[in-house]
GROMACS .gro file of C-alpha atoms in nm:
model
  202
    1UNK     CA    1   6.132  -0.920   2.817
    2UNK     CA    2   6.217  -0.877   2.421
    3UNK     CA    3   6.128  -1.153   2.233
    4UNK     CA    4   6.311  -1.310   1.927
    5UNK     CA    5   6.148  -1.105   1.658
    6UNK     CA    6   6.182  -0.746   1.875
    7UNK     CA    7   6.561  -0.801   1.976
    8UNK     CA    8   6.594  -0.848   1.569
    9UNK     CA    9   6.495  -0.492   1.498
   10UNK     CA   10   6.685  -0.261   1.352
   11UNK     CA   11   6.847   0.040   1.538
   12UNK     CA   12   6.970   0.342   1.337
   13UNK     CA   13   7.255   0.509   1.571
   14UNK     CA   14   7.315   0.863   1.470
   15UNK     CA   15   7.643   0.999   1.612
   16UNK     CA   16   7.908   1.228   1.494
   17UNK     CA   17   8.204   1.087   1.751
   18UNK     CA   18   8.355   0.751   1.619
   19UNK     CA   19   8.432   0.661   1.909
   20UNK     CA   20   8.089   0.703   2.096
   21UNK     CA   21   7.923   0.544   1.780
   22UNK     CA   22   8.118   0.242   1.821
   23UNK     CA   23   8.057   0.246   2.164
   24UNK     CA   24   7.685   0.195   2.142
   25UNK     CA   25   7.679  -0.015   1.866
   26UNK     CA   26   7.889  -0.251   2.040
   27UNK     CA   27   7.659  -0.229   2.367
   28UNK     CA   28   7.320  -0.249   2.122
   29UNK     CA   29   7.474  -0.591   1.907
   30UNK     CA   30   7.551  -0.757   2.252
   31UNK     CA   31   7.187  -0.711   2.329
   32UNK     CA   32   7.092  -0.901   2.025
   33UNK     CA   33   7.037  -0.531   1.829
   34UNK     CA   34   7.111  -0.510   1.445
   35UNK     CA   35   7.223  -0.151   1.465
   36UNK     CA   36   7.331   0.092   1.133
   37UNK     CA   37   7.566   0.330   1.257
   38UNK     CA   38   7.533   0.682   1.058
   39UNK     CA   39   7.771   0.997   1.099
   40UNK     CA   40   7.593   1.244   0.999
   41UNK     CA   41   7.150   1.326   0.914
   42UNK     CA   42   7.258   1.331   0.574
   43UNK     CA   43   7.406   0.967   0.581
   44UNK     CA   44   7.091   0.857   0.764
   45UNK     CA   45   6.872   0.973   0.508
   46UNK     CA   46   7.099   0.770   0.203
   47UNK     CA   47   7.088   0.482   0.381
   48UNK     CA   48   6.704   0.512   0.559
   49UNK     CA   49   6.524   0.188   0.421
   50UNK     CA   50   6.141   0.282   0.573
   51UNK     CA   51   6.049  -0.162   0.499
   52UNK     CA   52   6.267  -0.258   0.794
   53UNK     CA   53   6.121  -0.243   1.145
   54UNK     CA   54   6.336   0.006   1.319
   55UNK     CA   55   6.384   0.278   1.544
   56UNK     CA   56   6.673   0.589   1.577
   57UNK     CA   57   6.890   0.633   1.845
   58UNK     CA   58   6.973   1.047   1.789
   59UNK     CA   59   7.264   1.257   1.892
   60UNK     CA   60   7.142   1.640   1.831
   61UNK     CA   61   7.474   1.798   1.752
   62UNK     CA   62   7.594   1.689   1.411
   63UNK     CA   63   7.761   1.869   1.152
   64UNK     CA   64   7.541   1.943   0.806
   65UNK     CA   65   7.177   1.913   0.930
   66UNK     CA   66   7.084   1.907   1.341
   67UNK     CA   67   6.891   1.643   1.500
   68UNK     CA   68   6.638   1.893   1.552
   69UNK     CA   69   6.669   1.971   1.184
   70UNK     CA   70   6.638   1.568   1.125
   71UNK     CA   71   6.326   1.558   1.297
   72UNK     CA   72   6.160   1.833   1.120
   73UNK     CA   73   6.251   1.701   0.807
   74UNK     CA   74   6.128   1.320   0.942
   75UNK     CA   75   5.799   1.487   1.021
   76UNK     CA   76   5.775   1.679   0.701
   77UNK     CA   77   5.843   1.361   0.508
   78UNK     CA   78   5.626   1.131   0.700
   79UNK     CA   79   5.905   0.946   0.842
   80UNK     CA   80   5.784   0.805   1.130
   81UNK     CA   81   6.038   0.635   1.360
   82UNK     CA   82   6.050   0.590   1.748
   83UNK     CA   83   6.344   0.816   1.798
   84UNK     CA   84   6.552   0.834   2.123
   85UNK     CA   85   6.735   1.150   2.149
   86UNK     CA   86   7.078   1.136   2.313
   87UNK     CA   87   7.201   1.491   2.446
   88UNK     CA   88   7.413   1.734   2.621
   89UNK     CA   89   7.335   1.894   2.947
   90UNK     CA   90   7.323   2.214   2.791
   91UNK     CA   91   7.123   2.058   2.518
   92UNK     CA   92   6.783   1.994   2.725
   93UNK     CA   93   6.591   2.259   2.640
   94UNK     CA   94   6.661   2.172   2.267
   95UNK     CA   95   6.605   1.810   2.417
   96UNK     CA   96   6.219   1.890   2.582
   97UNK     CA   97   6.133   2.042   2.258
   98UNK     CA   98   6.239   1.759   2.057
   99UNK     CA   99   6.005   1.522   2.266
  100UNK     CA  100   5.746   1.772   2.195
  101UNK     CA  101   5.799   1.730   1.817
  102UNK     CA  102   5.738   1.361   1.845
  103UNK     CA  103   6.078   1.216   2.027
  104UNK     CA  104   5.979   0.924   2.261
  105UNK     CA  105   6.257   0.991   2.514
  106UNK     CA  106   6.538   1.199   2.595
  107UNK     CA  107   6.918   1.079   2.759
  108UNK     CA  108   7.213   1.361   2.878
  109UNK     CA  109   7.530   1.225   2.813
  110UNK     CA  110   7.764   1.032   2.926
  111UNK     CA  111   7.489   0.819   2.873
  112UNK     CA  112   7.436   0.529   3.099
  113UNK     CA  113   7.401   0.203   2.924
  114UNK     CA  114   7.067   0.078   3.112
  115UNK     CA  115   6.976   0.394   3.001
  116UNK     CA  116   7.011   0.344   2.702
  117UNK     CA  117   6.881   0.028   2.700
  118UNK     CA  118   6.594   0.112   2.873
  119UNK     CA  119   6.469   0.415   2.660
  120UNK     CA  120   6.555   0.148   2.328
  121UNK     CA  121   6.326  -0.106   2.505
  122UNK     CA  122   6.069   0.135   2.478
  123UNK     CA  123   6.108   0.205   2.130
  124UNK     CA  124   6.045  -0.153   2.061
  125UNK     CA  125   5.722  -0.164   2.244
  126UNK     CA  126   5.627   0.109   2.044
  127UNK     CA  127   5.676  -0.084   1.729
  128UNK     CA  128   5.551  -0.399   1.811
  129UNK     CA  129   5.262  -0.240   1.965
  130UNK     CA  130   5.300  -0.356   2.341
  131UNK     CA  131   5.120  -0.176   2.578
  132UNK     CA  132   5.261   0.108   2.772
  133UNK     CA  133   5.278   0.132   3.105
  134UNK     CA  134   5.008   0.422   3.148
  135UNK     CA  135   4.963   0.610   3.480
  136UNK     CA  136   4.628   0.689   3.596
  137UNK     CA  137   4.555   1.060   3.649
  138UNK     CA  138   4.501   0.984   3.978
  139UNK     CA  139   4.824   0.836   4.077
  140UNK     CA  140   4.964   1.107   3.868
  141UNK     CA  141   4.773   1.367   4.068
  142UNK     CA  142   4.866   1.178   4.439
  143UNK     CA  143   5.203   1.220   4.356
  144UNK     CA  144   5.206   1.590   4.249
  145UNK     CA  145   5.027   1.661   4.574
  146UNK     CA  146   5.335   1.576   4.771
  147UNK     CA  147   5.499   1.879   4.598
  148UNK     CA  148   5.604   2.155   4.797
  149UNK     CA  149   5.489   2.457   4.652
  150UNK     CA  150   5.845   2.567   4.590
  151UNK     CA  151   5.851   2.219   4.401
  152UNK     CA  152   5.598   2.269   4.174
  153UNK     CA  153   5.738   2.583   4.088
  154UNK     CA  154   6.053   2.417   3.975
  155UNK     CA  155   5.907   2.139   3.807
  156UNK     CA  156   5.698   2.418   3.585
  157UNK     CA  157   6.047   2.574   3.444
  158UNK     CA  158   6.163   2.194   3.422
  159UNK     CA  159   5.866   2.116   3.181
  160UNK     CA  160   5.950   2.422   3.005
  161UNK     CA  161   6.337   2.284   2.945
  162UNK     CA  162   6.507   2.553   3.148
  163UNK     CA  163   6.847   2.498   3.249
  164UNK     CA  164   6.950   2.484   3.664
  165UNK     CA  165   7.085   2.863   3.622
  166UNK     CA  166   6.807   3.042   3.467
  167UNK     CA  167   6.566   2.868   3.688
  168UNK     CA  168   6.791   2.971   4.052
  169UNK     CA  169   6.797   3.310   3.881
  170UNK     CA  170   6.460   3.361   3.810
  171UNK     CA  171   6.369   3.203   4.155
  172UNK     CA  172   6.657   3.365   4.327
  173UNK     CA  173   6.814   3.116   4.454
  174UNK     CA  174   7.131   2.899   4.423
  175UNK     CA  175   7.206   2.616   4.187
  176UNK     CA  176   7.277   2.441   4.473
  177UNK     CA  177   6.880   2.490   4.589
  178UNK     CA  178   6.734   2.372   4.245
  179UNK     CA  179   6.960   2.060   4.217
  180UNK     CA  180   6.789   1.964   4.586
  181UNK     CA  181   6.502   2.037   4.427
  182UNK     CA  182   6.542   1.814   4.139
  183UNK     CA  183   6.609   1.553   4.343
  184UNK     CA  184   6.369   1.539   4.542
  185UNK     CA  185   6.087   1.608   4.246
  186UNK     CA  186   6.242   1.352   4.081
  187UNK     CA  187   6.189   1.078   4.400
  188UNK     CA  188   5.887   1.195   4.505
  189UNK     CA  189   5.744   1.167   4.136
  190UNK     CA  190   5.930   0.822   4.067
  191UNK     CA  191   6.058   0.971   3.808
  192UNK     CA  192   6.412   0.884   3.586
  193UNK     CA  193   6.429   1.254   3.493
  194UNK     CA  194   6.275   1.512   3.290
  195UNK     CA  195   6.141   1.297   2.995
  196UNK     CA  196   5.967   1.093   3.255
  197UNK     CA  197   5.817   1.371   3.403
  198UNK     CA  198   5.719   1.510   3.038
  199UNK     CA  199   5.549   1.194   2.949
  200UNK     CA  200   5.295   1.183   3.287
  201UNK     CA  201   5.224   1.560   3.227
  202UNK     CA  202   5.229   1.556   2.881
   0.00000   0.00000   0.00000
């Protein structure tokens, strides 16, 4: 549970459609959330004040400079925000990569709004330095054991941000058989999706 101080944050929400920045800024301010809605990277950056205790909430398509872009430059710069990236389907291999450059968490769109919520709630811990919830190896390594083979095949290409298609095809199977596959990784790894699964494997 957020207290006072955390819900007062502020949440940068970067997002090209008007219509899905509104959206979320609406659903963050009824949380309590002081958001700053931003159009583009570029707007972000003029209006970036690093003295206020904040996190990002990023879309990767934009027009002018990418999210991935953003997040270079936020790296180069030694801008160092807890950054939620909000994506595509076809975006998560852009999306796995961006955790690896420092993202906390990753969510496809249409983006559920506990989703949402939930990966923002861990942005906050970040910043007000609660403790995350940390898996032990072991636990971690019981639950990978319950993986077929065939399983931990597909969770490799997952980790690597390969799409359903190229993983079927270079498994030869059907979409059909990886989505099953998902699933199941997914349960048996009590895992949300792939960002989960990134953050116990690392």
């Amino acid at each position: 549970m957020m207290n006072r101080l955390e819900k007062n944050l502020s949440i940068y929400v970067l997002e090209d459609d008007a219509g899905v920045l509104k959206s979320l800024c609406a659903l963050l301010n009824a949380h309590g959330h002081v958001t700053i809605p931003c159009a583009s990277a570029e707007n972000f950056l003029r209006v970036f004040d690093p003295s206020k205790k904040a996190c990002l909430l990023l879309d990767l398509r934009l027009p002018g400079m990418s999210g991935t872009q953003l997040l270079a430059h936020m790296n180069e710069h030694g801008i160092s925000l807890p950054t939620v990236v909000v994506t595509a389907h076809g975006d998560v291999p852009i999306a796995v990569q961006a955790m690896r450059a420092g993202a906390i968490d990753f969510i496809e769109k249409p983006a559920k709004a506990a989703d949402i919520l939930s990966a923002v709630d861990l942005a906050v811990g970040i910043l007000f330095n609660r403790k995350p919830v940390i898996l032990s190896k072991k636990i971690v390594a019981d639950r990978l054991a319950n993986l077929t083979d065939r399983e931990r095949d597909v969770l490799h290409h997952l980790l690597l941000g390969k799409l359903n298609k190229e993983i079927a095809n270079e498994l030869n199977v059907s979409q059909r058989t990886i989505e099953g596959h998902r699933s199941r990784i997914r349960e048996k790894m009590h895992a949300r999706g792939i960002a989960d699964l990134i953050r116990m494997l690392g």
